[in-house]
PDB file of C-alpha atoms (C1' of nucleotides) in Angstrom:
ATOM      1  CA  UNK A   1      -5.749   3.744  -9.173  1.00 94.00           C
ATOM      2  CA  UNK A   2      -2.591   4.189  -8.191  1.00 97.00           C
ATOM      3  CA  UNK A   3      -0.664   0.857  -6.912  1.00 98.00           C
ATOM      4  CA  UNK A   4      -0.955   2.725  -2.643  1.00 98.00           C
ATOM      5  CA  UNK A   5      -4.513   2.675  -3.137  1.00 98.00           C
ATOM      6  CA  UNK A   6      -5.192  -0.914  -4.859  1.00 98.00           C
ATOM      7  CA  UNK A   7      -3.078  -2.519  -2.122  1.00 98.00           C
ATOM      8  CA  UNK A   8      -5.566  -1.440   0.527  1.00 98.00           C
ATOM      9  CA  UNK A   9      -8.449  -4.060  -0.083  1.00 98.00           C
ATOM     10  CA  UNK A  10      -8.150  -7.578   1.649  1.00 98.00           C
ATOM     11  CA  UNK A  11      -9.475  -8.644  -1.558  1.00 98.00           C
ATOM     12  CA  UNK A  12      -7.882  -6.878  -4.157  1.00 98.00           C
ATOM     13  CA  UNK A  13      -4.215  -8.210  -2.349  1.00 98.00           C
ATOM     14  CA  UNK A  14      -6.086 -12.324  -2.013  1.00 98.00           C
ATOM     15  CA  UNK A  15      -6.741 -11.932  -5.007  1.00 98.00           C
ATOM     16  CA  UNK A  16      -2.504 -11.210  -6.989  1.00 98.00           C
ATOM     17  CA  UNK A  17      -1.804 -13.591  -4.333  1.00 98.00           C
ATOM     18  CA  UNK A  18      -3.827 -16.047  -6.167  1.00 98.00           C
ATOM     19  CA  UNK A  19      -2.525 -14.304  -9.326  1.00 98.00           C
ATOM     20  CA  UNK A  20       1.138 -15.925  -9.127  1.00 97.00           C
ATOM     21  CA  UNK A  21      -0.304 -19.442  -9.451  1.00 96.00           C
ATOM     22  CA  UNK A  22      -0.439 -18.264 -12.923  1.00 97.00           C
ATOM     23  CA  UNK A  23      -3.427 -16.352 -15.543  1.00 98.00           C
ATOM     24  CA  UNK A  24      -6.728 -17.026 -14.478  1.00 98.00           C
ATOM     25  CA  UNK A  25      -9.945 -16.409 -15.389  1.00 98.00           C
ATOM     26  CA  UNK A  26     -12.537 -13.677 -13.746  1.00 98.00           C
ATOM     27  CA  UNK A  27     -15.184 -16.421 -12.796  1.00 98.00           C
ATOM     28  CA  UNK A  28     -11.998 -18.513 -11.425  1.00 98.00           C
ATOM     29  CA  UNK A  29     -11.035 -15.434  -9.222  1.00 98.00           C
ATOM     30  CA  UNK A  30     -14.782 -15.106  -7.926  1.00 98.00           C
ATOM     31  CA  UNK A  31     -14.944 -18.471  -7.112  1.00 97.00           C
ATOM     32  CA  UNK A  32     -12.710 -18.747  -4.018  1.00 96.00           C
ATOM     33  CA  UNK A  33     -13.210 -15.426  -3.028  1.00 97.00           C
ATOM     34  CA  UNK A  34     -16.489 -13.757  -0.622  1.00 96.00           C
ATOM     35  CA  UNK A  35     -17.354 -11.411  -3.232  1.00 98.00           C
ATOM     36  CA  UNK A  36     -20.112 -11.335  -6.495  1.00 98.00           C
ATOM     37  CA  UNK A  37     -18.179 -11.986  -9.869  1.00 98.00           C
ATOM     38  CA  UNK A  38     -18.698  -8.103 -10.436  1.00 98.00           C
ATOM     39  CA  UNK A  39     -17.225  -6.989  -7.577  1.00 98.00           C
ATOM     40  CA  UNK A  40     -14.280  -9.321  -9.045  1.00 98.00           C
ATOM     41  CA  UNK A  41     -14.606  -7.724 -12.432  1.00 98.00           C
ATOM     42  CA  UNK A  42     -13.884  -4.296 -10.691  1.00 98.00           C
ATOM     43  CA  UNK A  43     -11.530  -5.333  -7.914  1.00 98.00           C
ATOM     44  CA  UNK A  44      -9.493  -6.695 -11.601  1.00 98.00           C
ATOM     45  CA  UNK A  45     -10.109  -3.084 -12.969  1.00 98.00           C
ATOM     46  CA  UNK A  46      -9.054  -1.257 -10.301  1.00 98.00           C
ATOM     47  CA  UNK A  47      -5.669  -3.275 -10.600  1.00 98.00           C
ATOM     48  CA  UNK A  48      -4.814  -3.016 -14.070  1.00 98.00           C
ATOM     49  CA  UNK A  49      -5.204   1.015 -13.715  1.00 97.00           C
ATOM     50  CA  UNK A  50      -3.193   0.837 -11.181  1.00 98.00           C
ATOM     51  CA  UNK A  51      -0.384  -1.690 -13.568  1.00 98.00           C
ATOM     52  CA  UNK A  52      -0.527  -4.723 -11.490  1.00 98.00           C
ATOM     53  CA  UNK A  53      -2.207  -6.807 -13.505  1.00 98.00           C
ATOM     54  CA  UNK A  54      -2.174  -7.435 -17.593  1.00 98.00           C
ATOM     55  CA  UNK A  55      -4.709  -8.931 -19.163  1.00 98.00           C
ATOM     56  CA  UNK A  56      -5.228 -11.925 -22.127  1.00 97.00           C
ATOM     57  CA  UNK A  57      -8.388 -12.014 -24.344  1.00 96.00           C
ATOM     58  CA  UNK A  58      -9.128 -15.515 -25.033  1.00 95.00           C
ATOM     59  CA  UNK A  59     -12.206 -15.999 -27.024  1.00 94.00           C
ATOM     60  CA  UNK A  60     -15.289 -15.461 -24.352  1.00 96.00           C
ATOM     61  CA  UNK A  61     -12.611 -15.260 -21.423  1.00 97.00           C
ATOM     62  CA  UNK A  62     -10.062 -12.934 -20.698  1.00 98.00           C
ATOM     63  CA  UNK A  63      -7.253 -14.405 -18.146  1.00 98.00           C
ATOM     64  CA  UNK A  64      -5.949 -12.329 -15.774  1.00 98.00           C
ATOM     65  CA  UNK A  65      -2.030 -12.423 -14.465  1.00 98.00           C
ATOM     66  CA  UNK A  66       0.733 -10.730 -12.531  1.00 98.00           C
ATOM     67  CA  UNK A  67       2.556  -7.583 -13.959  1.00 98.00           C
ATOM     68  CA  UNK A  68       4.952  -7.128 -10.222  1.00 97.00           C
ATOM     69  CA  UNK A  69       6.617  -3.918 -12.130  1.00 97.00           C
ATOM     70  CA  UNK A  70       3.252  -2.004 -11.445  1.00 97.00           C
ATOM     71  CA  UNK A  71       4.665  -3.073  -7.574  1.00 98.00           C
ATOM     72  CA  UNK A  72       7.642  -0.171  -8.323  1.00 97.00           C
ATOM     73  CA  UNK A  73       6.245   2.822  -6.714  1.00 97.00           C
ATOM     74  CA  UNK A  74       6.018   0.891  -3.408  1.00 98.00           C
ATOM     75  CA  UNK A  75       9.272  -1.328  -3.918  1.00 97.00           C
ATOM     76  CA  UNK A  76      10.662   2.503  -4.156  1.00 97.00           C
ATOM     77  CA  UNK A  77       8.921   3.958  -1.207  1.00 97.00           C
ATOM     78  CA  UNK A  78       9.974   0.754   0.938  1.00 97.00           C
ATOM     79  CA  UNK A  79      13.479   1.876  -0.532  1.00 96.00           C
ATOM     80  CA  UNK A  80      13.501   5.493   0.795  1.00 96.00           C
ATOM     81  CA  UNK A  81      12.204   4.737   4.428  1.00 96.00           C
ATOM     82  CA  UNK A  82      14.234   2.569   5.116  1.00 94.00           C
ATOM     83  CA  UNK A  83      18.173   3.168   4.460  1.00 80.00           C
ATOM     84  CA  UNK A  84      19.515  -0.609   5.144  1.00 65.00           C
ATOM     85  CA  UNK A  85      22.398  -0.598   3.947  1.00 49.00           C
ATOM     86  CA  UNK A  86      22.576  -3.562   2.811  1.00 59.00           C
ATOM     87  CA  UNK A  87      25.047  -5.888   4.588  1.00 53.00           C
ATOM     88  CA  UNK A  88      26.754  -7.126   1.197  1.00 60.00           C
ATOM     89  CA  UNK A  89      26.898  -4.694  -1.604  1.00 54.00           C
ATOM     90  CA  UNK A  90      27.186  -5.195  -5.269  1.00 54.00           C
ATOM     91  CA  UNK A  91      30.957  -4.226  -5.348  1.00 53.00           C
ATOM     92  CA  UNK A  92      31.428  -6.928  -2.563  1.00 55.00           C
ATOM     93  CA  UNK A  93      29.414  -8.971  -5.268  1.00 59.00           C
ATOM     94  CA  UNK A  94      31.436  -8.024  -7.750  1.00 58.00           C
ATOM     95  CA  UNK A  95      34.537  -8.911  -6.222  1.00 59.00           C
ATOM     96  CA  UNK A  96      33.412 -12.538  -4.905  1.00 59.00           C
ATOM     97  CA  UNK A  97      32.300 -13.408  -8.209  1.00 61.00           C
ATOM     98  CA  UNK A  98      36.080 -12.501  -9.936  1.00 55.00           C
ATOM     99  CA  UNK A  99      37.569 -14.525  -6.635  1.00 60.00           C
ATOM    100  CA  UNK A 100      35.246 -17.717  -7.292  1.00 58.00           C
ATOM    101  CA  UNK A 101      35.344 -17.836 -10.678  1.00 59.00           C
ATOM    102  CA  UNK A 102      39.478 -18.300  -9.507  1.00 57.00           C
ATOM    103  CA  UNK A 103      39.200 -20.531  -7.754  1.00 55.00           C
ATOM    104  CA  UNK A 104      37.148 -23.060  -9.331  1.00 55.00           C
ATOM    105  CA  UNK A 105      39.649 -23.104 -11.853  1.00 50.00           C
ATOM    106  CA  UNK A 106      42.429 -23.171  -9.817  1.00 56.00           C
ATOM    107  CA  UNK A 107      40.678 -25.967  -8.174  1.00 53.00           C
ATOM    108  CA  UNK A 108      39.874 -27.435 -11.320  1.00 49.00           C
ATOM    109  CA  UNK A 109      43.004 -28.577 -11.550  1.00 54.00           C
ATOM    110  CA  UNK A 110      43.759 -29.840  -8.712  1.00 56.00           C
ATOM    111  CA  UNK A 111      40.610 -31.346  -6.456  1.00 51.00           C
ATOM    112  CA  UNK A 112      39.317 -31.645  -2.974  1.00 54.00           C
ATOM    113  CA  UNK A 113      37.050 -33.099  -1.363  1.00 46.00           C
ATOM    114  CA  UNK A 114      33.109 -31.061  -2.905  1.00 48.00           C
ATOM    115  CA  UNK A 115      30.713 -29.397  -0.213  1.00 45.00           C
ATOM    116  CA  UNK A 116      27.806 -29.099  -2.767  1.00 48.00           C
ATOM    117  CA  UNK A 117      27.290 -30.669  -6.127  1.00 42.00           C
ATOM    118  CA  UNK A 118      23.704 -30.471  -6.525  1.00 40.00           C
ATOM    119  CA  UNK A 119      21.299 -27.811  -8.737  1.00 37.00           C
TER     120      UNK A 119
ATOM    121  CA  UNK B   1      -5.823   2.016  10.200  1.00 94.00           C
ATOM    122  CA  UNK B   2      -3.437  -0.844   8.957  1.00 97.00           C
ATOM    123  CA  UNK B   3       0.073  -0.103   6.925  1.00 98.00           C
ATOM    124  CA  UNK B   4      -1.929  -0.523   3.556  1.00 98.00           C
ATOM    125  CA  UNK B   5      -4.225   1.262   4.513  1.00 98.00           C
ATOM    126  CA  UNK B   6      -2.245   4.232   5.941  1.00 98.00           C
ATOM    127  CA  UNK B   7       0.076   3.678   2.972  1.00 98.00           C
ATOM    128  CA  UNK B   8      -2.943   4.970   0.709  1.00 98.00           C
ATOM    129  CA  UNK B   9      -2.019   9.061   1.162  1.00 98.00           C
ATOM    130  CA  UNK B  10       0.277  11.354  -0.463  1.00 98.00           C
ATOM    131  CA  UNK B  11      -0.122  13.853   2.858  1.00 98.00           C
ATOM    132  CA  UNK B  12       1.025  10.426   4.866  1.00 98.00           C
ATOM    133  CA  UNK B  13       3.527   9.709   2.697  1.00 98.00           C
ATOM    134  CA  UNK B  14       5.101  12.413   2.054  1.00 98.00           C
ATOM    135  CA  UNK B  15       4.912  13.228   6.396  1.00 98.00           C
ATOM    136  CA  UNK B  16       7.272   9.916   6.341  1.00 98.00           C
ATOM    137  CA  UNK B  17       9.332  11.065   3.471  1.00 98.00           C
ATOM    138  CA  UNK B  18       9.975  14.099   5.905  1.00 98.00           C
ATOM    139  CA  UNK B  19      10.229  11.712   8.969  1.00 98.00           C
ATOM    140  CA  UNK B  20      13.819   9.856   7.477  1.00 97.00           C
ATOM    141  CA  UNK B  21      15.422  13.571   8.922  1.00 96.00           C
ATOM    142  CA  UNK B  22      14.914  12.779  12.262  1.00 97.00           C
ATOM    143  CA  UNK B  23      12.152  13.005  14.875  1.00 98.00           C
ATOM    144  CA  UNK B  24      10.178  16.291  14.272  1.00 98.00           C
ATOM    145  CA  UNK B  25       6.914  17.946  16.089  1.00 98.00           C
ATOM    146  CA  UNK B  26       3.535  18.461  14.622  1.00 98.00           C
ATOM    147  CA  UNK B  27       4.233  22.114  13.909  1.00 98.00           C
ATOM    148  CA  UNK B  28       6.960  21.471  11.913  1.00 98.00           C
ATOM    149  CA  UNK B  29       5.525  18.807   9.985  1.00 98.00           C
ATOM    150  CA  UNK B  30       1.599  21.157   9.226  1.00 98.00           C
ATOM    151  CA  UNK B  31       4.416  23.980   8.771  1.00 97.00           C
ATOM    152  CA  UNK B  32       5.341  21.827   5.154  1.00 96.00           C
ATOM    153  CA  UNK B  33       2.481  20.433   4.073  1.00 98.00           C
ATOM    154  CA  UNK B  34      -0.154  22.116   1.581  1.00 97.00           C
ATOM    155  CA  UNK B  35      -3.100  20.767   5.018  1.00 98.00           C
ATOM    156  CA  UNK B  36      -4.098  22.219   7.946  1.00 98.00           C
ATOM    157  CA  UNK B  37      -2.811  21.247  11.445  1.00 98.00           C
ATOM    158  CA  UNK B  38      -5.712  19.399  12.515  1.00 98.00           C
ATOM    159  CA  UNK B  39      -5.040  17.499  10.216  1.00 98.00           C
ATOM    160  CA  UNK B  40      -1.949  16.312  10.244  1.00 98.00           C
ATOM    161  CA  UNK B  41      -2.254  15.403  13.859  1.00 98.00           C
ATOM    162  CA  UNK B  42      -5.342  12.619  12.700  1.00 98.00           C
ATOM    163  CA  UNK B  43      -2.438  11.827  10.100  1.00 98.00           C
ATOM    164  CA  UNK B  44      -0.133  11.064  12.412  1.00 98.00           C
ATOM    165  CA  UNK B  45      -2.999   9.176  14.774  1.00 98.00           C
ATOM    166  CA  UNK B  46      -3.334   7.110  11.814  1.00 98.00           C
ATOM    167  CA  UNK B  47       0.055   6.356  10.615  1.00 98.00           C
ATOM    168  CA  UNK B  48       0.841   6.076  14.898  1.00 98.00           C
ATOM    169  CA  UNK B  49      -2.067   3.259  14.892  1.00 97.00           C
ATOM    170  CA  UNK B  50      -0.291   1.230  11.808  1.00 98.00           C
ATOM    171  CA  UNK B  51       3.130   1.571  13.860  1.00 98.00           C
ATOM    172  CA  UNK B  52       4.338   3.345  10.861  1.00 98.00           C
ATOM    173  CA  UNK B  53       5.664   6.091  13.757  1.00 98.00           C
ATOM    174  CA  UNK B  54       5.985   6.626  17.790  1.00 98.00           C
ATOM    175  CA  UNK B  55       6.050   9.667  19.852  1.00 98.00           C
ATOM    176  CA  UNK B  56       8.017  10.679  22.211  1.00 97.00           C
ATOM    177  CA  UNK B  57       6.423  13.697  24.087  1.00 96.00           C
ATOM    178  CA  UNK B  58       8.237  16.870  25.630  1.00 95.00           C
ATOM    179  CA  UNK B  59       6.672  18.873  27.952  1.00 94.00           C
ATOM    180  CA  UNK B  60       3.810  20.362  25.834  1.00 96.00           C
ATOM    181  CA  UNK B  61       5.624  19.168  22.654  1.00 97.00           C
ATOM    182  CA  UNK B  62       4.875  15.617  20.524  1.00 98.00           C
ATOM    183  CA  UNK B  63       8.063  13.961  18.950  1.00 98.00           C
ATOM    184  CA  UNK B  64       7.204  12.197  15.896  1.00 98.00           C
ATOM    185  CA  UNK B  65       9.273   9.872  15.172  1.00 98.00           C
ATOM    186  CA  UNK B  66       9.601   6.860  11.693  1.00 98.00           C
ATOM    187  CA  UNK B  67       9.104   3.087  12.972  1.00 98.00           C
ATOM    188  CA  UNK B  68      10.001   1.808  10.088  1.00 97.00           C
ATOM    189  CA  UNK B  69       9.134  -2.186  11.116  1.00 97.00           C
ATOM    190  CA  UNK B  70       5.741  -1.167  10.858  1.00 97.00           C
ATOM    191  CA  UNK B  71       6.254  -1.637   7.441  1.00 98.00           C
ATOM    192  CA  UNK B  72       7.011  -5.227   7.505  1.00 97.00           C
ATOM    193  CA  UNK B  73       3.291  -6.218   6.386  1.00 97.00           C
ATOM    194  CA  UNK B  74       4.084  -4.529   3.116  1.00 98.00           C
ATOM    195  CA  UNK B  75       7.519  -5.691   2.465  1.00 97.00           C
ATOM    196  CA  UNK B  76       5.844  -8.786   2.768  1.00 97.00           C
ATOM    197  CA  UNK B  77       3.350  -8.948   0.537  1.00 97.00           C
ATOM    198  CA  UNK B  78       6.090  -6.941  -2.532  1.00 97.00           C
ATOM    199  CA  UNK B  79       7.718 -10.471  -1.589  1.00 96.00           C
ATOM    200  CA  UNK B  80       5.362 -12.307  -1.530  1.00 96.00           C
ATOM    201  CA  UNK B  81       3.980 -11.131  -5.420  1.00 96.00           C
ATOM    202  CA  UNK B  82       7.541 -10.854  -6.458  1.00 93.00           C
ATOM    203  CA  UNK B  83       9.040 -14.230  -6.733  1.00 78.00           C
ATOM    204  CA  UNK B  84      11.994 -13.341  -7.301  1.00 64.00           C
ATOM    205  CA  UNK B  85      14.028 -16.066  -5.967  1.00 50.00           C
ATOM    206  CA  UNK B  86      17.557 -13.975  -5.244  1.00 59.00           C
ATOM    207  CA  UNK B  87      19.981 -13.763  -7.508  1.00 55.00           C
ATOM    208  CA  UNK B  88      22.395 -14.884  -4.775  1.00 62.00           C
ATOM    209  CA  UNK B  89      21.174 -16.608  -1.604  1.00 55.00           C
ATOM    210  CA  UNK B  90      22.029 -17.235   2.177  1.00 53.00           C
ATOM    211  CA  UNK B  91      23.289 -20.861   1.069  1.00 53.00           C
ATOM    212  CA  UNK B  92      25.502 -19.171  -1.419  1.00 56.00           C
ATOM    213  CA  UNK B  93      27.030 -16.779   0.928  1.00 59.00           C
ATOM    214  CA  UNK B  94      27.866 -19.377   3.367  1.00 58.00           C
ATOM    215  CA  UNK B  95      29.890 -20.748   0.511  1.00 59.00           C
ATOM    216  CA  UNK B  96      31.236 -17.614  -1.037  1.00 60.00           C
ATOM    217  CA  UNK B  97      32.784 -16.592   2.609  1.00 62.00           C
ATOM    218  CA  UNK B  98      33.893 -20.153   2.984  1.00 55.00           C
ATOM    219  CA  UNK B  99      35.955 -18.995  -0.193  1.00 61.00           C
ATOM    220  CA  UNK B 100      37.099 -16.521   0.507  1.00 59.00           C
ATOM    221  CA  UNK B 101      38.460 -16.668   3.622  1.00 58.00           C
ATOM    222  CA  UNK B 102      40.883 -19.812   2.058  1.00 58.00           C
ATOM    223  CA  UNK B 103      41.064 -17.637  -0.532  1.00 57.00           C
ATOM    224  CA  UNK B 104      42.951 -15.029   0.700  1.00 56.00           C
ATOM    225  CA  UNK B 105      44.604 -16.655   3.496  1.00 51.00           C
ATOM    226  CA  UNK B 106      46.077 -18.769   0.863  1.00 57.00           C
ATOM    227  CA  UNK B 107      47.219 -15.729  -1.123  1.00 54.00           C
ATOM    228  CA  UNK B 108      48.348 -14.248   2.074  1.00 49.00           C
ATOM    229  CA  UNK B 109      51.242 -16.815   1.853  1.00 55.00           C
ATOM    230  CA  UNK B 110      51.568 -16.914  -1.873  1.00 58.00           C
ATOM    231  CA  UNK B 111      50.827 -12.891  -2.693  1.00 52.00           C
ATOM    232  CA  UNK B 112      49.046 -11.850  -6.410  1.00 54.00           C
ATOM    233  CA  UNK B 113      47.958  -8.258  -7.432  1.00 48.00           C
ATOM    234  CA  UNK B 114      45.075  -7.016  -5.367  1.00 49.00           C
ATOM    235  CA  UNK B 115      42.263  -5.574  -7.426  1.00 47.00           C
ATOM    236  CA  UNK B 116      40.863  -3.560  -4.168  1.00 51.00           C
ATOM    237  CA  UNK B 117      42.110  -2.366  -0.405  1.00 44.00           C
ATOM    238  CA  UNK B 118      40.428   0.268   0.214  1.00 43.00           C
ATOM    239  CA  UNK B 119      37.495  -0.414   2.773  1.00 38.00           C
TER     240      UNK B 119
ATOM    241  C1'  DC C   1     -30.359 -21.637 -33.788  1.00 89.88           C
ATOM    242  C1'  DC C   2     -30.457 -21.221 -29.082  1.00 89.88           C
ATOM    243  C1'  DA C   3     -29.625 -21.450 -24.544  1.00 89.88           C
ATOM    244  C1'  DA C   4     -25.420 -21.442 -21.328  1.00 89.88           C
ATOM    245  C1'  DT C   5     -21.180 -19.662 -20.469  1.00 89.88           C
ATOM    246  C1'  DG C   6     -18.035 -15.339 -19.654  1.00 89.88           C
ATOM    247  C1'  DC C   7     -17.542 -10.819 -18.848  1.00 89.88           C
ATOM    248  C1'  DG C   8     -18.489  -5.985 -17.884  1.00 89.88           C
ATOM    249  C1'  DT C   9     -20.761  -1.955 -16.490  1.00 89.88           C
ATOM    250  C1'  DA C  10     -24.427   0.850 -14.478  1.00 89.88           C
ATOM    251  C1'  DA C  11     -27.364   1.896 -11.212  1.00 89.88           C
ATOM    252  C1'  DC C  12     -28.286   2.268  -5.690  1.00 89.88           C
ATOM    253  C1'  DC C  13     -26.513   2.327  -1.562  1.00 89.88           C
ATOM    254  C1'  DG C  14     -23.506   1.933   3.006  1.00 89.88           C
ATOM    255  C1'  DC C  15     -19.920   3.360   5.093  1.00 89.88           C
ATOM    256  C1'  DT C  16     -15.244   5.730   6.019  1.00 89.88           C
ATOM    257  C1'  DG C  17     -11.968   9.045   4.934  1.00 89.88           C
ATOM    258  C1'  DC C  18      -9.906  13.469   4.566  1.00 89.88           C
ATOM    259  C1'  DG C  19     -10.671  18.331   4.990  1.00 89.88           C
ATOM    260  C1'  DT C  20     -11.447  22.344   7.691  1.00 89.88           C
ATOM    261  C1'  DT C  21     -13.363  25.174  11.596  1.00 89.88           C
ATOM    262  C1'  DA C  22     -14.506  25.689  16.465  1.00 89.88           C
ATOM    263  C1'  DC C  23     -12.772  24.701  20.694  1.00 89.88           C
ATOM    264  C1'  DC C  24     -10.616  23.130  24.763  1.00 89.88           C
ATOM    265  C1'  DT C  25      -6.262  22.021  27.639  1.00 89.88           C
ATOM    266  C1'  DT C  26      -1.400  21.898  29.331  1.00 89.88           C
ATOM    267  C1'  DT C  27       3.155  24.163  28.843  1.00 89.88           C
ATOM    268  C1'  DT C  28       6.072  28.195  28.042  1.00 89.88           C
ATOM    269  C1'  DG C  29       8.482  31.834  27.930  1.00 89.88           C
ATOM    270  C1'  DT C  30       8.636  37.025  30.165  1.00 89.88           C
TER     271       DT C  30
ATOM    272  C1'  DA D   1       0.254  35.918  36.518  1.00 89.88           C
ATOM    273  C1'  DC D   2      -1.093  35.625  31.500  1.00 89.88           C
ATOM    274  C1'  DA D   3      -0.517  35.144  26.289  1.00 89.88           C
ATOM    275  C1'  DA D   4       0.997  32.572  23.459  1.00 89.88           C
ATOM    276  C1'  DA D   5       2.164  28.776  21.568  1.00 89.88           C
ATOM    277  C1'  DA D   6       1.669  23.214  21.164  1.00 89.88           C
ATOM    278  C1'  DG D   7      -1.428  20.329  20.368  1.00 89.88           C
ATOM    279  C1'  DG D   8      -6.255  16.988  20.704  1.00 89.88           C
ATOM    280  C1'  DT D   9     -10.229  16.407  18.855  1.00 89.88           C
ATOM    281  C1'  DA D  10     -15.203  17.028  17.863  1.00 89.88           C
ATOM    282  C1'  DA D  11     -18.648  18.566  13.945  1.00 89.88           C
ATOM    283  C1'  DC D  12     -19.724  19.503   9.505  1.00 89.88           C
ATOM    284  C1'  DG D  13     -19.892  18.078   4.644  1.00 89.88           C
ATOM    285  C1'  DC D  14     -17.981  15.895   0.722  1.00 89.88           C
ATOM    286  C1'  DA D  15     -16.463  13.210  -2.149  1.00 89.88           C
ATOM    287  C1'  DG D  16     -14.375   7.991  -3.228  1.00 89.88           C
ATOM    288  C1'  DC D  17     -15.284   3.113  -2.425  1.00 89.88           C
ATOM    289  C1'  DG D  18     -17.138  -0.876  -1.767  1.00 89.88           C
ATOM    290  C1'  DG D  19     -20.929  -4.722  -1.864  1.00 89.88           C
ATOM    291  C1'  DT D  20     -25.196  -5.737  -4.384  1.00 89.88           C
ATOM    292  C1'  DT D  21     -28.262  -6.559  -8.503  1.00 89.88           C
ATOM    293  C1'  DA D  22     -29.863  -6.329 -12.782  1.00 89.88           C
ATOM    294  C1'  DC D  23     -29.143  -5.399 -16.750  1.00 89.88           C
ATOM    295  C1'  DG D  24     -26.426  -6.249 -21.962  1.00 89.88           C
ATOM    296  C1'  DC D  25     -23.606  -8.047 -25.408  1.00 89.88           C
ATOM    297  C1'  DA D  26     -20.506 -11.025 -27.051  1.00 89.88           C
ATOM    298  C1'  DT D  27     -18.904 -16.691 -27.602  1.00 89.88           C
ATOM    299  C1'  DT D  28     -19.456 -21.259 -27.549  1.00 89.88           C
ATOM    300  C1'  DG D  29     -20.977 -25.868 -27.584  1.00 89.88           C
ATOM    301  C1'  DG D  30     -24.977 -29.676 -28.672  1.00 89.88           C
TER     302       DG D  30
END
DNA sequence: CCAATGCGTAACCGCTGCGTTACCTTTTGT
DNA sequence: ACAAAAGGTAACGCAGCGGTTACGCATTGG
């Protein structure tokens, strides 16, 4: 089962969303979904085949977690289909970074009222 | 049929890619795929239901074209699942824009070697 | 040591999707 | 006017998927 097929199921999409919170056991995932535990097991098998989740075995428990690299085929298709030339290119960002560094350096020499300091 | 189901088929994905080149007739799409014309017709029906294509009727011909807005549900899921805090936020861009404008203004007053002038 | 817990898998069933062929309607062009 | 072209749809068979229940196995903890 590939990523496209894996995403074509509401339960599996929901499982993936739940895994954003961190690794989960099968029983945990089953508890929060309206299907049986074996059903979740099979969904996880499919998600694993698709490369969307990974497993960590710990004794009798299996901890499943998200594997976002598996989303790449889907992301690639979206990039193919929406030729959105990004409003700001890497080129621009590069030039901007240079400017910012220089400006910051200069400002440190002759201070001015700062707009943001947090984070 | 929703967008997720619509993308879960190699023929439909291929049709969408072909439509990047512009509106196409059913026969055109069928010619470039290893399935019958009625099969393409049904695929187009599904893609239409999913909001991924739109139709323009012209006499006995129907011109199908891409409708990228239909990809939004998929794009949204990707955004949900990859918490990639964008390296540069709108906030940053805003601040950068201010800096750049000011810097440009200043530089115009006291010129320095420019790195890039094109585009 | 033994019951409980966690989990995978097989078997069965119903639904849905895909491909094909056959058929029909509408439009076009000579 | 008529044949050809464009395209939608129905009917049929097949394969795959998802849900459930039943079962088996390993691990854990009192």
